[in-house]
């Protein structure tokens, strides 16, 4: 009896002193990334699935393959029928590269680069290219060409098969800036594919770059440039420069050393 009274007395003292019995453990808060706040995910936590379902805007319907194997919303820049979408870079005259019976075009040596008549900003670009099967030259003088985005930023075209060169200038490099993650070229004389995703840099009113552009390259189905930062122009000599610019043409290079590179099936989607 004395023991029971003592327990009751201790309980009364515990309550009298304002002490509360321990609360049961609560489930942990859902993990959040520190320092990151998304305004659309603020406020009271949704309690039904419908509260996080969005129905507008509806994405446009795009047929994956239409004319020349391009998506239905793409502009076909070259399908083998002619150079209607292209011009010579040097003087805006008609293209004098070779138009081949197999639906491809080949660089006409020392005639100069060609570029699109239309200007582009952010884009998805598909093209196929081939080095000649009969190998001539070495290093940067073997089937050298290039794809210039915005007329300024080069993705390298080169026959690197058993042909060593500086790795930031090898095939599928962002020239002199980014080494490709892999060497995924087809054997010399066979067709390669490039799928390039380009986001242009942003400039303020004073012409200062405020956001770098990016390039992603898939070479023959292999990711070789993964959303890499464009540090500026891609010159052969000197540091990258960052001139203010808007949209610009896509340019294909005549390297001037009998490269004999061929192109086919070129299309672009503006993003």
mmCIF file of C-alpha atoms in Angstrom:
data_model
loop_
_atom_site.group_PDB
_atom_site.id
_atom_site.type_symbol
_atom_site.label_atom_id
_atom_site.label_comp_id
_atom_site.label_asym_id
_atom_site.label_seq_id
_atom_site.Cartn_x
_atom_site.Cartn_y
_atom_site.Cartn_z
ATOM 1 C CA UNK A 1 0.000 0.000 0.000
ATOM 2 C CA UNK A 2 2.814 2.393 0.829
ATOM 3 C CA UNK A 3 4.494 1.554 -2.513
ATOM 4 C CA UNK A 4 1.325 2.311 -4.534
ATOM 5 C CA UNK A 5 0.866 5.635 -2.756
ATOM 6 C CA UNK A 6 4.457 6.584 -3.502
ATOM 7 C CA UNK A 7 3.945 5.925 -7.214
ATOM 8 C CA UNK A 8 0.746 7.985 -7.241
ATOM 9 C CA UNK A 9 2.487 10.806 -5.388
ATOM 10 C CA UNK A 10 5.363 10.841 -7.875
ATOM 11 C CA UNK A 11 2.886 10.952 -10.784
ATOM 12 C CA UNK A 12 1.065 13.895 -9.198
ATOM 13 C CA UNK A 13 4.356 15.720 -8.674
ATOM 14 C CA UNK A 14 5.289 15.056 -12.351
ATOM 15 C CA UNK A 15 2.053 16.685 -13.537
ATOM 16 C CA UNK A 16 2.233 19.474 -10.981
ATOM 17 C CA UNK A 17 5.642 20.502 -12.199
ATOM 18 C CA UNK A 18 4.267 21.031 -15.713
ATOM 19 C CA UNK A 19 6.032 18.017 -17.162
ATOM 20 C CA UNK A 20 4.355 16.214 -20.063
ATOM 21 C CA UNK A 21 4.582 12.613 -20.926
ATOM 22 C CA UNK A 22 6.894 11.925 -23.931
ATOM 23 C CA UNK A 23 5.132 12.150 -27.314
ATOM 24 C CA UNK A 24 5.433 9.259 -29.748
ATOM 25 C CA UNK A 25 8.064 9.652 -32.505
ATOM 26 C CA UNK A 26 6.884 11.455 -35.653
ATOM 27 C CA UNK A 27 7.633 10.312 -39.227
ATOM 28 C CA UNK A 28 10.565 12.150 -40.799
ATOM 29 C CA UNK A 29 9.936 15.087 -43.103
ATOM 30 C CA UNK A 30 10.270 14.268 -46.797
ATOM 31 C CA UNK A 31 13.788 15.010 -48.068
ATOM 32 C CA UNK A 32 14.364 18.339 -49.773
ATOM 33 C CA UNK A 33 17.353 19.711 -51.627
ATOM 34 C CA UNK A 34 18.906 22.411 -49.419
ATOM 35 C CA UNK A 35 18.958 25.856 -50.985
ATOM 36 C CA UNK A 36 16.578 24.974 -53.842
ATOM 37 C CA UNK A 37 13.059 26.340 -53.844
ATOM 38 C CA UNK A 38 10.471 25.716 -56.549
ATOM 39 C CA UNK A 39 7.525 28.144 -56.370
ATOM 40 C CA UNK A 40 5.126 25.669 -57.954
ATOM 41 C CA UNK A 41 5.750 23.261 -55.080
ATOM 42 C CA UNK A 42 5.120 25.714 -52.243
ATOM 43 C CA UNK A 43 2.135 25.871 -49.909
ATOM 44 C CA UNK A 44 0.138 23.060 -48.414
ATOM 45 C CA UNK A 45 1.135 19.548 -49.457
ATOM 46 C CA UNK A 46 -1.341 18.017 -51.979
ATOM 47 C CA UNK A 47 -3.539 15.271 -50.607
ATOM 48 C CA UNK A 48 -4.987 13.951 -53.892
ATOM 49 C CA UNK A 49 -3.283 12.976 -57.182
ATOM 50 C CA UNK A 50 -5.458 15.431 -59.117
ATOM 51 C CA UNK A 51 -3.796 18.370 -57.365
ATOM 52 C CA UNK A 52 -0.485 17.673 -59.152
ATOM 53 C CA UNK A 53 -1.895 16.815 -62.605
ATOM 54 C CA UNK A 54 -1.470 19.422 -65.382
ATOM 55 C CA UNK A 55 -3.442 19.458 -68.656
ATOM 56 C CA UNK A 56 -2.248 22.710 -70.338
ATOM 57 C CA UNK A 57 -0.418 23.513 -72.542
ATOM 58 C CA UNK A 58 -0.832 20.458 -74.760
ATOM 59 C CA UNK A 59 2.433 19.603 -76.625
ATOM 60 C CA UNK A 60 2.144 19.703 -80.435
ATOM 61 C CA UNK A 61 1.916 16.392 -82.264
ATOM 62 C CA UNK A 62 5.063 15.671 -84.290
ATOM 63 C CA UNK A 63 5.356 12.683 -86.597
ATOM 64 C CA UNK A 64 8.802 11.207 -85.811
ATOM 65 C CA UNK A 65 9.676 10.541 -89.447
ATOM 66 C CA UNK A 66 8.293 12.401 -92.417
ATOM 67 C CA UNK A 67 10.053 13.817 -95.487
ATOM 68 C CA UNK A 68 13.590 12.486 -95.897
ATOM 69 C CA UNK A 69 13.343 10.741 -92.529
ATOM 70 C CA UNK A 70 12.990 14.073 -90.703
ATOM 71 C CA UNK A 71 10.321 14.865 -88.087
ATOM 72 C CA UNK A 72 7.219 16.521 -89.513
ATOM 73 C CA UNK A 73 8.056 19.902 -87.922
ATOM 74 C CA UNK A 74 11.638 19.980 -89.248
ATOM 75 C CA UNK A 75 13.050 22.112 -92.037
ATOM 76 C CA UNK A 76 14.856 19.870 -94.520
ATOM 77 C CA UNK A 77 18.057 21.688 -95.447
ATOM 78 C CA UNK A 78 19.424 19.104 -97.871
ATOM 79 C CA UNK A 79 17.793 16.023 -99.377
ATOM 80 C CA UNK A 80 20.008 15.549 -102.419
ATOM 81 C CA UNK A 81 17.810 17.450 -104.849
ATOM 82 C CA UNK A 82 19.745 20.722 -104.799
ATOM 83 C CA UNK A 83 21.199 23.605 -102.802
ATOM 84 C CA UNK A 84 18.063 25.727 -102.470
ATOM 85 C CA UNK A 85 18.625 26.286 -98.727
ATOM 86 C CA UNK A 86 22.360 27.070 -99.056
ATOM 87 C CA UNK A 87 24.695 29.755 -100.302
ATOM 88 C CA UNK A 88 28.444 30.292 -100.587
ATOM 89 C CA UNK A 89 29.719 31.961 -97.399
ATOM 90 C CA UNK A 90 32.238 34.225 -99.111
ATOM 91 C CA UNK A 91 29.829 36.162 -101.356
ATOM 92 C CA UNK A 92 26.305 34.692 -100.956
ATOM 93 C CA UNK A 93 26.478 33.265 -104.488
ATOM 94 C CA UNK A 94 25.091 29.916 -105.659
ATOM 95 C CA UNK A 95 26.713 26.838 -104.127
ATOM 96 C CA UNK A 96 29.401 25.238 -106.303
ATOM 97 C CA UNK A 97 30.068 22.133 -104.224
ATOM 98 C CA UNK A 98 29.531 18.785 -105.947
ATOM 99 C CA UNK A 99 25.953 17.454 -106.069
ATOM 100 C CA UNK A 100 26.176 13.665 -106.311
ATOM 101 C CA UNK A 101 23.846 11.143 -107.908
ATOM 102 C CA UNK A 102 23.492 9.228 -104.624
ATOM 103 C CA UNK A 103 21.742 12.195 -102.956
ATOM 104 C CA UNK A 104 24.816 13.563 -101.207
ATOM 105 C CA UNK A 105 27.047 16.597 -101.684
ATOM 106 C CA UNK A 106 30.840 16.749 -101.509
ATOM 107 C CA UNK A 107 33.101 19.651 -100.619
ATOM 108 C CA UNK A 108 34.603 21.225 -103.763
ATOM 109 C CA UNK A 109 38.184 21.817 -102.715
ATOM 110 C CA UNK A 110 39.265 25.422 -102.146
ATOM 111 C CA UNK A 111 35.901 26.870 -103.188
ATOM 112 C CA UNK A 112 35.034 27.990 -99.659
ATOM 113 C CA UNK A 113 32.470 27.227 -96.988
ATOM 114 C CA UNK A 114 28.727 27.041 -97.536
ATOM 115 C CA UNK A 115 26.021 28.188 -95.130
ATOM 116 C CA UNK A 116 22.269 28.177 -94.783
ATOM 117 C CA UNK A 117 20.282 31.089 -96.161
ATOM 118 C CA UNK A 118 18.161 31.050 -93.021
ATOM 119 C CA UNK A 119 19.418 32.014 -89.559
ATOM 120 C CA UNK A 120 18.820 29.906 -86.455
ATOM 121 C CA UNK A 121 19.118 30.201 -82.691
ATOM 122 C CA UNK A 122 18.389 27.230 -80.429
ATOM 123 C CA UNK A 123 18.117 24.124 -82.566
ATOM 124 C CA UNK A 124 18.224 20.388 -83.059
ATOM 125 C CA UNK A 125 20.351 19.536 -86.090
ATOM 126 C CA UNK A 126 20.678 16.184 -87.845
ATOM 127 C CA UNK A 127 23.204 15.490 -90.579
ATOM 128 C CA UNK A 128 25.187 12.620 -92.024
ATOM 129 C CA UNK A 129 28.762 12.841 -93.253
ATOM 130 C CA UNK A 130 31.353 10.561 -94.793
ATOM 131 C CA UNK A 131 35.103 10.667 -95.226
ATOM 132 C CA UNK A 132 36.510 9.228 -98.480
ATOM 133 C CA UNK A 133 37.368 5.533 -98.502
ATOM 134 C CA UNK A 134 40.702 6.168 -100.219
ATOM 135 C CA UNK A 135 42.758 7.673 -97.410
ATOM 136 C CA UNK A 136 45.001 10.650 -98.025
ATOM 137 C CA UNK A 137 46.792 12.884 -95.575
ATOM 138 C CA UNK A 138 47.271 12.594 -91.836
ATOM 139 C CA UNK A 139 46.358 14.401 -88.642
ATOM 140 C CA UNK A 140 44.191 17.441 -89.276
ATOM 141 C CA UNK A 141 44.675 17.051 -93.038
ATOM 142 C CA UNK A 142 42.630 13.875 -93.406
ATOM 143 C CA UNK A 143 38.970 14.456 -94.338
ATOM 144 C CA UNK A 144 38.741 17.623 -92.273
ATOM 145 C CA UNK A 145 35.539 19.660 -92.286
ATOM 146 C CA UNK A 146 33.301 21.101 -89.605
ATOM 147 C CA UNK A 147 29.768 22.048 -88.643
ATOM 148 C CA UNK A 148 29.525 25.633 -87.374
ATOM 149 C CA UNK A 149 26.542 26.578 -85.236
ATOM 150 C CA UNK A 150 25.480 30.228 -85.301
ATOM 151 C CA UNK A 151 28.353 30.584 -87.805
ATOM 152 C CA UNK A 152 30.722 30.686 -84.800
ATOM 153 C CA UNK A 153 30.976 27.413 -82.862
ATOM 154 C CA UNK A 154 32.484 24.341 -84.545
ATOM 155 C CA UNK A 155 31.748 20.658 -84.049
ATOM 156 C CA UNK A 156 34.682 18.932 -85.731
ATOM 157 C CA UNK A 157 34.402 16.562 -88.689
ATOM 158 C CA UNK A 158 37.549 14.479 -89.205
ATOM 159 C CA UNK A 159 38.673 10.970 -90.164
ATOM 160 C CA UNK A 160 40.337 9.822 -86.930
ATOM 161 C CA UNK A 161 40.533 6.139 -87.782
ATOM 162 C CA UNK A 162 44.154 5.134 -87.079
ATOM 163 C CA UNK A 163 44.936 8.841 -87.309
ATOM 164 C CA UNK A 164 46.181 10.488 -84.141
ATOM 165 C CA UNK A 165 45.682 14.205 -83.548
ATOM 166 C CA UNK A 166 45.132 16.564 -80.624
ATOM 167 C CA UNK A 167 42.086 15.246 -78.779
ATOM 168 C CA UNK A 168 40.333 18.598 -78.421
ATOM 169 C CA UNK A 169 40.385 18.741 -82.216
ATOM 170 C CA UNK A 170 39.462 15.149 -83.016
ATOM 171 C CA UNK A 171 36.195 13.993 -84.544
ATOM 172 C CA UNK A 172 33.078 15.177 -82.619
ATOM 173 C CA UNK A 173 35.066 17.604 -80.470
ATOM 174 C CA UNK A 174 33.798 21.097 -79.818
ATOM 175 C CA UNK A 175 36.881 22.445 -81.523
ATOM 176 C CA UNK A 176 39.699 23.413 -79.122
ATOM 177 C CA UNK A 177 37.245 23.385 -76.168
ATOM 178 C CA UNK A 178 35.746 19.979 -75.368
ATOM 179 C CA UNK A 179 37.192 16.504 -75.888
ATOM 180 C CA UNK A 180 34.505 13.977 -76.893
ATOM 181 C CA UNK A 181 33.491 11.409 -74.275
ATOM 182 C CA UNK A 182 34.127 8.609 -76.772
ATOM 183 C CA UNK A 183 35.491 8.026 -80.263
ATOM 184 C CA UNK A 184 32.424 6.625 -82.045
ATOM 185 C CA UNK A 185 33.350 7.076 -85.718
ATOM 186 C CA UNK A 186 32.426 4.663 -88.478
ATOM 187 C CA UNK A 187 35.215 3.142 -90.595
ATOM 188 C CA UNK A 188 36.651 5.417 -93.285
ATOM 189 C CA UNK A 189 34.317 5.628 -96.255
ATOM 190 C CA UNK A 190 31.135 4.811 -94.278
ATOM 191 C CA UNK A 191 28.411 7.250 -93.266
ATOM 192 C CA UNK A 192 28.404 8.865 -89.819
ATOM 193 C CA UNK A 193 25.462 10.603 -88.152
ATOM 194 C CA UNK A 194 25.555 13.700 -85.971
ATOM 195 C CA UNK A 195 22.579 14.750 -83.867
ATOM 196 C CA UNK A 196 23.414 18.115 -82.346
ATOM 197 C CA UNK A 197 21.421 20.078 -79.760
ATOM 198 C CA UNK A 198 22.444 23.719 -79.465
ATOM 199 C CA UNK A 199 21.362 26.412 -77.021
ATOM 200 C CA UNK A 200 22.618 29.868 -77.900
ATOM 201 C CA UNK A 201 24.314 32.160 -75.356
ATOM 202 C CA UNK A 202 22.508 35.220 -73.979
ATOM 203 C CA UNK A 203 23.872 38.774 -74.067
ATOM 204 C CA UNK A 204 22.724 41.893 -72.243
ATOM 205 C CA UNK A 205 21.961 45.275 -73.852
ATOM 206 C CA UNK A 206 25.604 46.287 -73.561
ATOM 207 C CA UNK A 207 26.740 43.179 -75.467
ATOM 208 C CA UNK A 208 28.134 41.313 -72.453
ATOM 209 C CA UNK A 209 27.567 37.585 -72.280
ATOM 210 C CA UNK A 210 25.307 36.818 -69.313
ATOM 211 C CA UNK A 211 24.689 33.137 -70.010
ATOM 212 C CA UNK A 212 26.823 30.634 -71.902
ATOM 213 C CA UNK A 213 25.448 28.534 -74.706
ATOM 214 C CA UNK A 214 25.598 24.735 -74.633
ATOM 215 C CA UNK A 215 26.119 21.901 -77.108
ATOM 216 C CA UNK A 216 25.106 18.255 -76.910
ATOM 217 C CA UNK A 217 26.338 15.851 -79.611
ATOM 218 C CA UNK A 218 25.250 12.282 -80.330
ATOM 219 C CA UNK A 219 27.639 10.597 -82.758
ATOM 220 C CA UNK A 220 26.321 7.407 -84.363
ATOM 221 C CA UNK A 221 23.957 6.951 -81.420
ATOM 222 C CA UNK A 222 26.657 7.561 -78.789
ATOM 223 C CA UNK A 223 26.553 10.591 -76.468
ATOM 224 C CA UNK A 224 29.925 12.283 -76.968
ATOM 225 C CA UNK A 225 29.247 15.889 -75.799
ATOM 226 C CA UNK A 226 26.945 16.128 -72.790
ATOM 227 C CA UNK A 227 25.442 19.625 -72.556
ATOM 228 C CA UNK A 228 28.903 21.209 -72.538
ATOM 229 C CA UNK A 229 29.407 24.946 -72.029
ATOM 230 C CA UNK A 230 30.403 26.984 -75.068
ATOM 231 C CA UNK A 231 33.269 29.136 -73.832
ATOM 232 C CA UNK A 232 33.256 31.324 -76.922
ATOM 233 C CA UNK A 233 34.253 31.086 -80.568
ATOM 234 C CA UNK A 234 36.376 28.134 -81.700
ATOM 235 C CA UNK A 235 39.422 29.634 -83.454
ATOM 236 C CA UNK A 236 42.394 27.682 -84.776
ATOM 237 C CA UNK A 237 44.722 30.178 -83.064
ATOM 238 C CA UNK A 238 43.940 32.190 -79.943
ATOM 239 C CA UNK A 239 41.463 32.211 -77.074
ATOM 240 C CA UNK A 240 37.690 31.929 -77.506
ATOM 241 C CA UNK A 241 35.975 35.276 -78.047
ATOM 242 C CA UNK A 242 32.425 36.238 -77.092
ATOM 243 C CA UNK A 243 31.026 38.741 -79.589
ATOM 244 C CA UNK A 244 27.400 39.656 -78.991
ATOM 245 C CA UNK A 245 25.121 38.053 -81.570
ATOM 246 C CA UNK A 246 21.608 36.902 -82.320
ATOM 247 C CA UNK A 247 20.618 34.109 -84.673
ATOM 248 C CA UNK A 248 23.041 32.966 -87.348
ATOM 249 C CA UNK A 249 23.459 30.441 -90.160
ATOM 250 C CA UNK A 250 24.645 26.859 -90.014
ATOM 251 C CA UNK A 251 27.951 26.612 -91.888
ATOM 252 C CA UNK A 252 29.792 23.633 -93.402
ATOM 253 C CA UNK A 253 33.548 23.972 -93.825
ATOM 254 C CA UNK A 254 35.830 23.593 -96.812
ATOM 255 C CA UNK A 255 39.161 22.971 -95.048
ATOM 256 C CA UNK A 256 41.050 23.716 -98.262
ATOM 257 C CA UNK A 257 43.211 20.577 -98.297
ATOM 258 C CA UNK A 258 41.254 18.231 -100.579
ATOM 259 C CA UNK A 259 39.172 16.889 -97.699
ATOM 260 C CA UNK A 260 36.548 15.303 -100.020
ATOM 261 C CA UNK A 261 34.055 15.089 -97.138
ATOM 262 C CA UNK A 262 30.470 14.378 -98.215
ATOM 263 C CA UNK A 263 27.181 15.315 -96.511
ATOM 264 C CA UNK A 264 23.591 14.127 -96.857
ATOM 265 C CA UNK A 265 20.203 14.096 -95.115
ATOM 266 C CA UNK A 266 20.427 17.430 -93.267
ATOM 267 C CA UNK A 267 17.456 18.773 -91.320
ATOM 268 C CA UNK A 268 16.889 21.160 -88.433
ATOM 269 C CA UNK A 269 14.237 21.804 -85.790
ATOM 270 C CA UNK A 270 14.085 25.177 -84.063
ATOM 271 C CA UNK A 271 13.730 24.795 -80.296
#
